[in-house]
mmCIF file of C-alpha atoms and ligand atoms in Angstrom:
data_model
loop_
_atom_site.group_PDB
_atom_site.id
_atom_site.type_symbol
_atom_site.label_atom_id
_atom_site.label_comp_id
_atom_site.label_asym_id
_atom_site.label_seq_id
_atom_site.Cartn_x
_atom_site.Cartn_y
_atom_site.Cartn_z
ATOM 1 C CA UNK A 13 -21.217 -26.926 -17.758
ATOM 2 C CA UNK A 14 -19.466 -29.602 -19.881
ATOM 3 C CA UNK A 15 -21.961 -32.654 -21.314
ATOM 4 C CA UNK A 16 -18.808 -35.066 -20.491
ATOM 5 C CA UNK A 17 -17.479 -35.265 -17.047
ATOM 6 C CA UNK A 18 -13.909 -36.787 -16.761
ATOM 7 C CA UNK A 19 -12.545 -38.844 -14.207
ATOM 8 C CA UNK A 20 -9.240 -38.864 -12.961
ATOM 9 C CA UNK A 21 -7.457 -40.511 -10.403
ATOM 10 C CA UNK A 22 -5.008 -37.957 -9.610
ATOM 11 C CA UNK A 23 -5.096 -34.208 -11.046
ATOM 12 C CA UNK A 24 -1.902 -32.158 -10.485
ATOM 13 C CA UNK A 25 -2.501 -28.240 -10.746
ATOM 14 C CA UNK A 26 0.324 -26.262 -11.674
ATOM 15 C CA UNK A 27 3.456 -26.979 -13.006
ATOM 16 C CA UNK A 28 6.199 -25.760 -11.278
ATOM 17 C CA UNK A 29 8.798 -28.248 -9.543
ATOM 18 C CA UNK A 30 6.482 -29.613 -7.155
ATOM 19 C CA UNK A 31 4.041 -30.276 -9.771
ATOM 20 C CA UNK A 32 6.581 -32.050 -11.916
ATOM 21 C CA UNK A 33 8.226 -33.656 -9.545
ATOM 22 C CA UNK A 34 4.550 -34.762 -8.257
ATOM 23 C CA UNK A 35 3.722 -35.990 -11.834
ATOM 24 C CA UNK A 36 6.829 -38.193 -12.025
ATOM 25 C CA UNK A 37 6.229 -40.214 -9.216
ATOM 26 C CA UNK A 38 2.265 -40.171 -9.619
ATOM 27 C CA UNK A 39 3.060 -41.404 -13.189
ATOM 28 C CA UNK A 40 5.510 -44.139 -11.926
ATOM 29 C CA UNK A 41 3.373 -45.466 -9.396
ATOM 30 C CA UNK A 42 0.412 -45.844 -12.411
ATOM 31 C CA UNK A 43 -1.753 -43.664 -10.820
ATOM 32 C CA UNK A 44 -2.120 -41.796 -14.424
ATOM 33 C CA UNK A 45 -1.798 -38.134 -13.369
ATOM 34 C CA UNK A 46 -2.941 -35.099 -15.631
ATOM 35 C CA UNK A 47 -1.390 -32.100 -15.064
ATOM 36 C CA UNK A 48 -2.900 -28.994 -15.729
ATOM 37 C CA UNK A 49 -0.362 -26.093 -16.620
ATOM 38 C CA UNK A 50 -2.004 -22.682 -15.665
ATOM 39 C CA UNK A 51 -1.663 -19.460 -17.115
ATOM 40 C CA UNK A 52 2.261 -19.909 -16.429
ATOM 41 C CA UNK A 53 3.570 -22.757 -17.160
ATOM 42 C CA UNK A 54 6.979 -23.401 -15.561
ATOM 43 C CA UNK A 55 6.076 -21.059 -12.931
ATOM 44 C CA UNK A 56 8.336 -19.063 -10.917
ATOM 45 C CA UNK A 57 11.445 -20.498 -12.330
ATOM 46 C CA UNK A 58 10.392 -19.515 -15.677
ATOM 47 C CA UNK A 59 10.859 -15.797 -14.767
ATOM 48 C CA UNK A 60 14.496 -16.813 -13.590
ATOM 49 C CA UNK A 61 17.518 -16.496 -15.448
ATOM 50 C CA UNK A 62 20.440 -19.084 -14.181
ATOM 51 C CA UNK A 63 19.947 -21.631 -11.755
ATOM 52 C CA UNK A 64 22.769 -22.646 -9.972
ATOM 53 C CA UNK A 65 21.809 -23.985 -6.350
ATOM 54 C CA UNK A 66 19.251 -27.243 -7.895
ATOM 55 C CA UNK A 67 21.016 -30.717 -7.588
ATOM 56 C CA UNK A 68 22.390 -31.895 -10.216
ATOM 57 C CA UNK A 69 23.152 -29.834 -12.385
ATOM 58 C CA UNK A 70 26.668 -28.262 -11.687
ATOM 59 C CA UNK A 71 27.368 -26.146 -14.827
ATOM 60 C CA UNK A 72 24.044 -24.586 -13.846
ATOM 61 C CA UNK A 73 20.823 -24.526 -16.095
ATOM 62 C CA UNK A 74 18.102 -21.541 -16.724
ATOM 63 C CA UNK A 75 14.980 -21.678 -15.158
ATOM 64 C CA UNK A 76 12.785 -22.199 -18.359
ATOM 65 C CA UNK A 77 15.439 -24.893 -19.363
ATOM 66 C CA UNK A 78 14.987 -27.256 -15.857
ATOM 67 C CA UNK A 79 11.543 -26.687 -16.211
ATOM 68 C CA UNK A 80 10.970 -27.899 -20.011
ATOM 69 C CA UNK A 81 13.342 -31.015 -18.803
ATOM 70 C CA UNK A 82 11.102 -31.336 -15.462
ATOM 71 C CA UNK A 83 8.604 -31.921 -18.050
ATOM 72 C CA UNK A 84 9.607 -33.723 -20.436
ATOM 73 C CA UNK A 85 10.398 -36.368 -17.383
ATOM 74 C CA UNK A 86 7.080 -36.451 -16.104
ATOM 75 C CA UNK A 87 5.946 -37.280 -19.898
ATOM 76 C CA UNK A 88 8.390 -39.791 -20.547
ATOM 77 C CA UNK A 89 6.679 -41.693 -17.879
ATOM 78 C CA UNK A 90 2.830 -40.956 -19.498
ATOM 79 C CA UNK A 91 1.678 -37.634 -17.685
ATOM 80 C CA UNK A 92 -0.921 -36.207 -19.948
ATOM 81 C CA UNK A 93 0.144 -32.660 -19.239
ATOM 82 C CA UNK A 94 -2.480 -30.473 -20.764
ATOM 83 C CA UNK A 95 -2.845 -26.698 -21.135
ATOM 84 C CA UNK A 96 -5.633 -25.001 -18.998
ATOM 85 C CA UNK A 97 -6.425 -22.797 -15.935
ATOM 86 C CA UNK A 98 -8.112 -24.902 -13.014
ATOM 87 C CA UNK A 99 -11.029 -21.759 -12.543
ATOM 88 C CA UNK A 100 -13.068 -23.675 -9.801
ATOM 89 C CA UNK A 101 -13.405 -26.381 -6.974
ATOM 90 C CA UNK A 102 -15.858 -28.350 -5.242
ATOM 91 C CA UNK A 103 -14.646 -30.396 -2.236
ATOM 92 C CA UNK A 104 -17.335 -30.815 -0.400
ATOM 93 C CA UNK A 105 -18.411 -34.506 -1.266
ATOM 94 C CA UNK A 106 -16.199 -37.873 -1.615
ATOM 95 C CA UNK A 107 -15.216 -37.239 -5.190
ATOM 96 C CA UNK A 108 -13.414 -34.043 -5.875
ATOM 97 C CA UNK A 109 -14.315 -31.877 -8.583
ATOM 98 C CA UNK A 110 -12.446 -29.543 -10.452
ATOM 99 C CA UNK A 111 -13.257 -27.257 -13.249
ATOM 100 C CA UNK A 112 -10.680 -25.961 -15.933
ATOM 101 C CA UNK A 113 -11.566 -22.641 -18.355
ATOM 102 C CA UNK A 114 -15.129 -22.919 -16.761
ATOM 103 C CA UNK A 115 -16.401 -25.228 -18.544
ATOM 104 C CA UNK A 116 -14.433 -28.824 -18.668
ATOM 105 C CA UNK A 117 -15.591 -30.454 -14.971
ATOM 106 C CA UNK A 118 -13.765 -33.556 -13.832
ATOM 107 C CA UNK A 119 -13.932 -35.787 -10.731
ATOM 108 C CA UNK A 120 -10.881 -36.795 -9.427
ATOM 109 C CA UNK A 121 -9.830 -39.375 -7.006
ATOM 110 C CA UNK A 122 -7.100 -37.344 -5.433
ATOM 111 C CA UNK A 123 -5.915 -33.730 -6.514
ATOM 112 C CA UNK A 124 -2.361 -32.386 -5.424
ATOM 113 C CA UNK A 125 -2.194 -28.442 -5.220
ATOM 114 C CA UNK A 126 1.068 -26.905 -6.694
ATOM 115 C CA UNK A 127 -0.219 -23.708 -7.339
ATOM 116 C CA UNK A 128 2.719 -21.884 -6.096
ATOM 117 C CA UNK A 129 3.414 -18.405 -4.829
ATOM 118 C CA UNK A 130 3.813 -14.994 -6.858
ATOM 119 C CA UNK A 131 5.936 -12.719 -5.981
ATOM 120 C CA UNK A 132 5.093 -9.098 -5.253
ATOM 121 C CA UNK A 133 6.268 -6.741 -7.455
ATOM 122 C CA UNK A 134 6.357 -2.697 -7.339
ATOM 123 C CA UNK A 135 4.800 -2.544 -10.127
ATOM 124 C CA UNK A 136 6.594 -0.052 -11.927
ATOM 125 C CA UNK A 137 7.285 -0.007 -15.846
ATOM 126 C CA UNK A 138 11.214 0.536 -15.691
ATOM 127 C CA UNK A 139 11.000 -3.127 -12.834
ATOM 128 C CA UNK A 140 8.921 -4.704 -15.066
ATOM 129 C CA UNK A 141 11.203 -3.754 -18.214
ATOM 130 C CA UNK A 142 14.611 -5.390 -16.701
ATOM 131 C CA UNK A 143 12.776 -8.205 -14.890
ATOM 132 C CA UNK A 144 11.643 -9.602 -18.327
ATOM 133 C CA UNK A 145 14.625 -9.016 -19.636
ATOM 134 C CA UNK A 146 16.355 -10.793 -17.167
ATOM 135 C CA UNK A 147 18.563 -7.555 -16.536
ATOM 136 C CA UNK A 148 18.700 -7.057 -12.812
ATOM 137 C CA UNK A 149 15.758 -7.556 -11.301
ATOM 138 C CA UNK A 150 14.698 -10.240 -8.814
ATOM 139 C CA UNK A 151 12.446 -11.487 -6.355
ATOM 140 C CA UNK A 152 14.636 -13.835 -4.659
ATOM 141 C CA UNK A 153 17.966 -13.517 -3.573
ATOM 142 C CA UNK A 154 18.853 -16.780 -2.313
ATOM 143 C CA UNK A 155 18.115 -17.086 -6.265
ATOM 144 C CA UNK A 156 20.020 -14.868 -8.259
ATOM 145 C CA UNK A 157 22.436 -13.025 -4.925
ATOM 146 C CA UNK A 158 25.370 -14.663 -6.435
ATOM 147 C CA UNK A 159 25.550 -12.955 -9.853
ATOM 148 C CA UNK A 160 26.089 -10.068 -7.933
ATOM 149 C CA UNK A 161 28.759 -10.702 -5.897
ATOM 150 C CA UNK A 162 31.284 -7.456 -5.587
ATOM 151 C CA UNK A 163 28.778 -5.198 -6.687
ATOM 152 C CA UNK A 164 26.142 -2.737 -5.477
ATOM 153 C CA UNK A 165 22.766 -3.733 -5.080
ATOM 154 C CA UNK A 166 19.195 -2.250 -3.598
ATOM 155 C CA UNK A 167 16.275 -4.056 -1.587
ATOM 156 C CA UNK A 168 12.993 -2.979 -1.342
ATOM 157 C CA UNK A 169 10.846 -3.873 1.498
ATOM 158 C CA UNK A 170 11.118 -3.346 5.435
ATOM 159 C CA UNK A 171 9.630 -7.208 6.499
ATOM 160 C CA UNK A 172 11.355 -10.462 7.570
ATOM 161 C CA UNK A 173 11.838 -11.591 3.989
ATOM 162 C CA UNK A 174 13.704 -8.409 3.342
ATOM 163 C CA UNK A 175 15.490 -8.209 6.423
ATOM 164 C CA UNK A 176 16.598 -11.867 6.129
ATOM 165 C CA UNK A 177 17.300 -11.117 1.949
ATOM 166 C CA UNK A 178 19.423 -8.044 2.691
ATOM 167 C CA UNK A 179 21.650 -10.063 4.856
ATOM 168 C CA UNK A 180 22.407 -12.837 2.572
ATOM 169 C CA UNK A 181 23.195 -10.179 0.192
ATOM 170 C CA UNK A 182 25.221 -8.301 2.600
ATOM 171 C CA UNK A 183 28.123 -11.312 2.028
ATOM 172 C CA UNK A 184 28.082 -11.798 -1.084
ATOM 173 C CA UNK A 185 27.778 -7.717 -2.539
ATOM 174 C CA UNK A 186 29.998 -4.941 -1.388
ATOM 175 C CA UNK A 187 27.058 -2.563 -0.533
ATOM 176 C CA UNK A 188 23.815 -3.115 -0.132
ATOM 177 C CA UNK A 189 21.028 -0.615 0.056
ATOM 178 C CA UNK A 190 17.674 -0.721 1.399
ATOM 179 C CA UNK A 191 14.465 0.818 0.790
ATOM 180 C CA UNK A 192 11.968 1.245 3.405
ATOM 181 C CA UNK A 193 8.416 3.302 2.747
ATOM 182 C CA UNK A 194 8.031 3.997 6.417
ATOM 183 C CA UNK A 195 10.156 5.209 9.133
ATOM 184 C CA UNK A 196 9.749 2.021 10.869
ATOM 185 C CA UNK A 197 10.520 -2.240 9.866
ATOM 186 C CA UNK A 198 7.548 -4.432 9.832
ATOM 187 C CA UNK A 199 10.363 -6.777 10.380
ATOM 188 C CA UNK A 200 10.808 -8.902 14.168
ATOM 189 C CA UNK A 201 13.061 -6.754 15.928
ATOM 190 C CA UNK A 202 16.201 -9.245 15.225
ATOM 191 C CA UNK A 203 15.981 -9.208 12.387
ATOM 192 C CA UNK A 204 15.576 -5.650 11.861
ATOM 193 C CA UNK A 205 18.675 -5.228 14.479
ATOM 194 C CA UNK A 206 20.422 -7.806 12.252
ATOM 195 C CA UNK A 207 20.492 -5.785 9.222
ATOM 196 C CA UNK A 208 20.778 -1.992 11.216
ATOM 197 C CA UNK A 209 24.076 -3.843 12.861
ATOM 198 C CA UNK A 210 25.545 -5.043 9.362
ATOM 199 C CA UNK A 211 28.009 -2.705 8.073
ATOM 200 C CA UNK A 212 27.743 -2.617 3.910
ATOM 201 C CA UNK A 213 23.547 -2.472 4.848
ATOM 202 C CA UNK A 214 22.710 0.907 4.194
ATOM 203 C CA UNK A 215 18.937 1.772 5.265
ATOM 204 C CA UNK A 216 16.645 4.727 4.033
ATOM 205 C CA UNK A 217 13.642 5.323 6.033
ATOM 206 C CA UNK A 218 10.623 7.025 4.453
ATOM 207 C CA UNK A 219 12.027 5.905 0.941
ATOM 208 C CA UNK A 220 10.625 4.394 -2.483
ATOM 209 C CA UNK A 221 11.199 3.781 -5.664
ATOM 210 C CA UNK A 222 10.648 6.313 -8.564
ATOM 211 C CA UNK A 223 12.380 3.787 -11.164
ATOM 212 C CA UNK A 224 14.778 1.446 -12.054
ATOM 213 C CA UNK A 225 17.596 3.282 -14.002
ATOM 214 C CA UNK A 226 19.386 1.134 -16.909
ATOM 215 C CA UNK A 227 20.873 1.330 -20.162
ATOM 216 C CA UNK A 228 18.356 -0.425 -22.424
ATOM 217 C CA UNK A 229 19.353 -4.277 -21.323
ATOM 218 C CA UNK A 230 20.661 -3.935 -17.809
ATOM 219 C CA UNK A 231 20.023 -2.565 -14.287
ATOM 220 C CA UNK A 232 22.394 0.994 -13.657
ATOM 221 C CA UNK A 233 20.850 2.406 -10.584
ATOM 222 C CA UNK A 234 17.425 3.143 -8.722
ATOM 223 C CA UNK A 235 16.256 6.602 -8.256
ATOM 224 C CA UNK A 236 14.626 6.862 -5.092
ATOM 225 C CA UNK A 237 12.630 9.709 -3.635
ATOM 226 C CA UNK A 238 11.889 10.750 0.382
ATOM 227 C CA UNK A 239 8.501 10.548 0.761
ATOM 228 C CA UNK A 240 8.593 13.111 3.580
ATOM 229 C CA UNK A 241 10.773 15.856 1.933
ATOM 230 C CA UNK A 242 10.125 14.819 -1.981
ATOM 231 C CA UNK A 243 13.624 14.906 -2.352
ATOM 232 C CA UNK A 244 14.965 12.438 -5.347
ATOM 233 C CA UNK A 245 18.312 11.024 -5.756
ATOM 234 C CA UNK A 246 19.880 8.137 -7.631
ATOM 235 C CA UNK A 247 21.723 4.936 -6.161
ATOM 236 C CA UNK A 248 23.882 3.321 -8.749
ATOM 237 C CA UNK A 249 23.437 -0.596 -8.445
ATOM 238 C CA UNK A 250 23.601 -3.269 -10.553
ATOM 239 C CA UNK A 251 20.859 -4.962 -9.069
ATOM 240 C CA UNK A 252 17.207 -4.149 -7.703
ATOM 241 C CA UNK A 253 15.228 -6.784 -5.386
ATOM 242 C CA UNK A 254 11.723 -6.627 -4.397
ATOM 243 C CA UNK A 255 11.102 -8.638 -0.901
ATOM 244 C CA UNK A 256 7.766 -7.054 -0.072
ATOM 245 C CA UNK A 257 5.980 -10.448 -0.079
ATOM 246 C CA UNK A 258 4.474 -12.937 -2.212
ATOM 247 C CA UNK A 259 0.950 -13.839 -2.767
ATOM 248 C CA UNK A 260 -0.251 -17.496 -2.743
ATOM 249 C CA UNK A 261 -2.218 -18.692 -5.510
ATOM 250 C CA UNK A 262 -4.885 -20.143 -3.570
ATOM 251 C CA UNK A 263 -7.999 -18.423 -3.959
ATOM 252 C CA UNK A 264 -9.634 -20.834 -5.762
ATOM 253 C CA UNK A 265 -9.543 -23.680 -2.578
ATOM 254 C CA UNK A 266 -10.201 -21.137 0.254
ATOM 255 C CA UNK A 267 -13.950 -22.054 0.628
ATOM 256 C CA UNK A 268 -12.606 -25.997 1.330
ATOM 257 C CA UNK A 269 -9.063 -25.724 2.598
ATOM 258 C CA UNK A 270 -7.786 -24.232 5.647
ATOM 259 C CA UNK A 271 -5.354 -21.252 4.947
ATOM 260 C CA UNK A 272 -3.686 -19.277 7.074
ATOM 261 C CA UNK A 273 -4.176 -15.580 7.250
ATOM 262 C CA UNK A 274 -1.635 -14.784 4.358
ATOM 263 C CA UNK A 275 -3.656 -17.410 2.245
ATOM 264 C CA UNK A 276 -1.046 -20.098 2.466
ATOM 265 C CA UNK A 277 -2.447 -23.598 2.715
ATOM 266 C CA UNK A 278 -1.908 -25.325 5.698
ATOM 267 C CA UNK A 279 -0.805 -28.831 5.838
ATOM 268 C CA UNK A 280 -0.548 -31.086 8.350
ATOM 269 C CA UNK A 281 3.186 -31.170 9.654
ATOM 270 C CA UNK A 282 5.712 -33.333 8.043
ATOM 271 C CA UNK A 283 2.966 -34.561 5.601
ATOM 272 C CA UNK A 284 1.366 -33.374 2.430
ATOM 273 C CA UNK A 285 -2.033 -33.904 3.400
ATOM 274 C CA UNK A 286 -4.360 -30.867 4.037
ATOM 275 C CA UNK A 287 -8.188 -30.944 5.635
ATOM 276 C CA UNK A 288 -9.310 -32.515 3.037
ATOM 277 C CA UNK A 289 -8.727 -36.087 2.339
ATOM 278 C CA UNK A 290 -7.472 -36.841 -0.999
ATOM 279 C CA UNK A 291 -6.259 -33.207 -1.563
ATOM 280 C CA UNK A 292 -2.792 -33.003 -0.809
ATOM 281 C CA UNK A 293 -0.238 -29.545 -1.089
ATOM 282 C CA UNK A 294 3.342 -29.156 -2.363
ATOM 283 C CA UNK A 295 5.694 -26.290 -3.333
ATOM 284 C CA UNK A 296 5.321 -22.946 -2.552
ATOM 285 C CA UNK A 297 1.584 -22.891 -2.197
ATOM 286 C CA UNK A 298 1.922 -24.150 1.532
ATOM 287 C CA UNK A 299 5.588 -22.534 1.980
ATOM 288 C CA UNK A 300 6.322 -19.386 2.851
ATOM 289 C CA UNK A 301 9.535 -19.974 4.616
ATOM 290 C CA UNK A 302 11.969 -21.822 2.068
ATOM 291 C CA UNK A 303 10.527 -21.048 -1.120
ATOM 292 C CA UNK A 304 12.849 -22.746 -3.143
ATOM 293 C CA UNK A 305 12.963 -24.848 -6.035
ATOM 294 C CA UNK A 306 14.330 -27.817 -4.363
ATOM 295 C CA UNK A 307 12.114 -27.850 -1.742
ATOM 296 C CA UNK A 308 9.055 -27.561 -3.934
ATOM 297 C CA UNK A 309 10.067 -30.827 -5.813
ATOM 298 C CA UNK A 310 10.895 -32.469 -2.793
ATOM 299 C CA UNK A 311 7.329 -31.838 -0.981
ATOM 300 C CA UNK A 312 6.069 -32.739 -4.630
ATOM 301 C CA UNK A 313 7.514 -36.222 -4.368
ATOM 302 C CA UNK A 314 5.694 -36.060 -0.638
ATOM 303 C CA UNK A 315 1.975 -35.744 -1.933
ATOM 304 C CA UNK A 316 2.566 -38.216 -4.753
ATOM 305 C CA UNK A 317 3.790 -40.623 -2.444
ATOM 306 C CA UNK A 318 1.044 -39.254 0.558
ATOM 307 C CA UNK A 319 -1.935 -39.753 -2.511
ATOM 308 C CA UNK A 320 -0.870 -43.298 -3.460
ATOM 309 C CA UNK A 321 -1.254 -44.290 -0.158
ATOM 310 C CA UNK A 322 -4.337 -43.204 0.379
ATOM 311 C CA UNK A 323 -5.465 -44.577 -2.771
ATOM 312 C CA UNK A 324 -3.765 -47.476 -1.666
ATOM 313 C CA UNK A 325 -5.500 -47.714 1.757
ATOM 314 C CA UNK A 326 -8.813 -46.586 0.198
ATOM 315 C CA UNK A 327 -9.173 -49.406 -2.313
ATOM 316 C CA UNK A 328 -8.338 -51.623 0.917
ATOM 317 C CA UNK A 329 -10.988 -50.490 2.637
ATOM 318 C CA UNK A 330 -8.865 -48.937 5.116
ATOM 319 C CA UNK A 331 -9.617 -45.750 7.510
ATOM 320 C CA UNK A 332 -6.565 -43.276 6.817
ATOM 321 C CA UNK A 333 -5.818 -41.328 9.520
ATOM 322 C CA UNK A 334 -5.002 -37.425 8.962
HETATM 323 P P1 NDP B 5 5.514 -8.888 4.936
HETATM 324 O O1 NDP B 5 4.111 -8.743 4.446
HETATM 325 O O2 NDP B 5 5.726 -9.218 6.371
HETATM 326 O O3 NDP B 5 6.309 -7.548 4.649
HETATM 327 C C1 NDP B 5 6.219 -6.907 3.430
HETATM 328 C C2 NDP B 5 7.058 -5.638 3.523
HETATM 329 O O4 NDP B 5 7.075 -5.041 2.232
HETATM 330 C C3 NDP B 5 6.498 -4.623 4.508
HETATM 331 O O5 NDP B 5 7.527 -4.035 5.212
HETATM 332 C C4 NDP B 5 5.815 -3.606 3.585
HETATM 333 O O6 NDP B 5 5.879 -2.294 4.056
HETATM 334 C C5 NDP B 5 6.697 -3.677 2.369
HETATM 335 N N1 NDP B 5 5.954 -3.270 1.173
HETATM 336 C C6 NDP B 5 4.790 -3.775 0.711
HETATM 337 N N2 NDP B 5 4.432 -3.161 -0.429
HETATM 338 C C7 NDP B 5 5.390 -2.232 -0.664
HETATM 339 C C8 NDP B 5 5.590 -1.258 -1.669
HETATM 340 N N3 NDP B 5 4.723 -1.118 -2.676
HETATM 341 N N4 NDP B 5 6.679 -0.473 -1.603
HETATM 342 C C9 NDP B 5 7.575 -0.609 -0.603
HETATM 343 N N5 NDP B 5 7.450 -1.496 0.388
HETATM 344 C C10 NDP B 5 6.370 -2.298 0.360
HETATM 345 O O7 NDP B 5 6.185 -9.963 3.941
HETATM 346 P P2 NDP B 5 7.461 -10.902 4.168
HETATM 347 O O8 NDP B 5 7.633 -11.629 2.899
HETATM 348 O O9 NDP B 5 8.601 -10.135 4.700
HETATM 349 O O10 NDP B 5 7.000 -11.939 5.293
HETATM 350 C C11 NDP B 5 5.833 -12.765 5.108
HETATM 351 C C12 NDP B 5 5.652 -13.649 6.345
HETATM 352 O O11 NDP B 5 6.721 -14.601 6.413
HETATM 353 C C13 NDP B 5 5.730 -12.851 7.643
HETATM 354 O O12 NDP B 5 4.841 -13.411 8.570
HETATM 355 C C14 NDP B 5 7.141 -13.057 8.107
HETATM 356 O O13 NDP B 5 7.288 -12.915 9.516
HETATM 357 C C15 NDP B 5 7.415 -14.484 7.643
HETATM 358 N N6 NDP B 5 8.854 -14.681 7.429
HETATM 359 C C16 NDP B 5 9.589 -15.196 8.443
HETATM 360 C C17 NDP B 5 10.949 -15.400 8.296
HETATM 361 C C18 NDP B 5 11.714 -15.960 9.413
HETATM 362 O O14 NDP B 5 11.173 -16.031 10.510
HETATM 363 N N7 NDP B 5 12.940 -16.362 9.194
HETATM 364 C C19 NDP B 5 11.656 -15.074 7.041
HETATM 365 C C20 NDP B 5 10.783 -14.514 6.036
HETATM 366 C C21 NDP B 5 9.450 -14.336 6.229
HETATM 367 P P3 NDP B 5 5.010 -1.790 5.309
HETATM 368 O O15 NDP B 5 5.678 -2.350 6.517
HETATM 369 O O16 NDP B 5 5.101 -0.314 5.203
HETATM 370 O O17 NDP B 5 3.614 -2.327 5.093
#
């Protein structure tokens, strides 16, 4: 326990785009945000090569690029953005207390969660090789689709994401190939009929992945293997997606905030607010449907503006309604 308790009137955790894009307008309307970074700063993004569908930017940018401009935005306008891993929570009363590495405990006014989502990865050493060197593997395709366009690619995973991934791929790549463990989609029935009905989607039942084939810097081919027959053979593709889910980071807040059964925080609709007054969600965290950068700054700029009013209304004396 730390012998000096901090106080805060609005903590950001994480810094992704919705944490940014929380800190700029938290900082603008002087409500003197700190930002801790986590374990990644950046985030997602950071593991992303190009860019090209944010706003703004039309010669595209990288993902660890927008991100050290996303912060160097939110400092320009005084967020103390600080280095740390928020390990801890306490709700429960009218101030809210958070802990970072253990020890440092500080009671905030209002707290906005941008934790974000990981996604779920294989797992294997030859996927973990080219996705860190930015060499063909991905875990969005609404991301990184384009840079395949006329060319071969393989999806693993048999769910909605993966249903709905493989056929945005389907128009932009000349043949795409998916990967499913069982002999059966987890997947609503449309979509699953979407992709069976799709012409360059080829499916393999009872398939997975024995590795991700390349020549030292980028993506060649997947050899796969029948799980049924333990018969191997190798799909040449120039790019390999994983859709087999993501994983919010929200363990920390489950024993305060209401999740839903996948662990995603659940906010009140159209708003930014969450069971808890004063704690408000943005970005990915509370999304598992878009997922996307834009949208992550754009609910960030919700709970900024969603905790200054109810700072706003508290100092007034005011009842805020959920
Ligand atoms: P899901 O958990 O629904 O599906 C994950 C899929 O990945 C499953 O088919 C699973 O296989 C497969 N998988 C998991 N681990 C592995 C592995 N190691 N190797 C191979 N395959 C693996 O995740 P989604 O992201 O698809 O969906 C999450 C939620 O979001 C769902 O509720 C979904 O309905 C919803 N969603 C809705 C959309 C929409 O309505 N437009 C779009 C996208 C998502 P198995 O089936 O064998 O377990």
């Amino acid at each position: 326990m730390s012998d000096t308790i901090e106080k805060v009137k609005c903590l950001i955790i994480g810094s992704g785009p919705a944490g940014y894009t929380a800190a700029i307008y938290a900082a603008r309307a002087n409500m003197n945000p700190v930002l801790y970074q986590g374990t990644q700063p950046g985030g997602q993004l950071t593991t992303t090569n190009e860019v090209e569908n944010f706003p703004g930017y039309p010669e595209g940018v990288t993902g660890p690029e927008m991100m050290i401009e996303l912060q160097k935005q939110a400092e320009r306008f005084e967020t103390d953005v600080r280095n740390g891993w928020v390990t801890k929570v306490d709700f429960s009363g009218d101030v809210h207390k958070v802990w970072v590495n253990e020890t440092k405990e500080i009671h905030c006014d209002t707290v906005i969660i941008s934790t974000g989502a990981s996604a779920k990865y294989l797992g294997l050493d030859s996927e973990q090789k080219y996705l860190k060197l930015g060499g063909g593997v991905s875990a969005c395709a609404v991301c990184d689709g384009f840079f395949y366009r006329n060319q071969e690619v393989v999806i693993v995973g048999a769910g909605d994401s993966a249903c709905e991934e493989a056929h945005y791929l389907s128009k932009l790549c000349t043949k795409v190939t998916m990967l499913v463990r069982r002999d059966e989609f987890r997947a609503s029935k449309i979509m699953a009929a979407r992709v069976k009905n799709t012409e360059n989607i080829e499916i393999l039942f009872n398939t997975e992945t024995e590795e991700v084939l390349g020549d030292g810097q980028v993506v060649t081919g997947v050899r796969v293997f029948n799980n049924q027959t333990n018969e191997k053979h190798d799909i040449p593709a120039t790019g390999f997606f994983v859709a087999i889910g993501h994983k919010p980071n929200t363990d920390i807040f489950k024993e305060y905030l209401s999740l839903d059964e996948t662990g995603y925080i659940i906010n009140v609709p159209g708003t930014s607010k969450t069971n808890i007054e004063g704690v408000f969600v943005s970005g990915d965290a509370a999304d598992h449907v878009y997922r996307q950068a834009v949208t992550a700054a754009g609910t960030g700029c919700m709970a900024a503006l969603d905790a200054e009013r109810y700072l706003a209304a508290k100092e007034a004396n005011i009842e805020v309604s959920a």
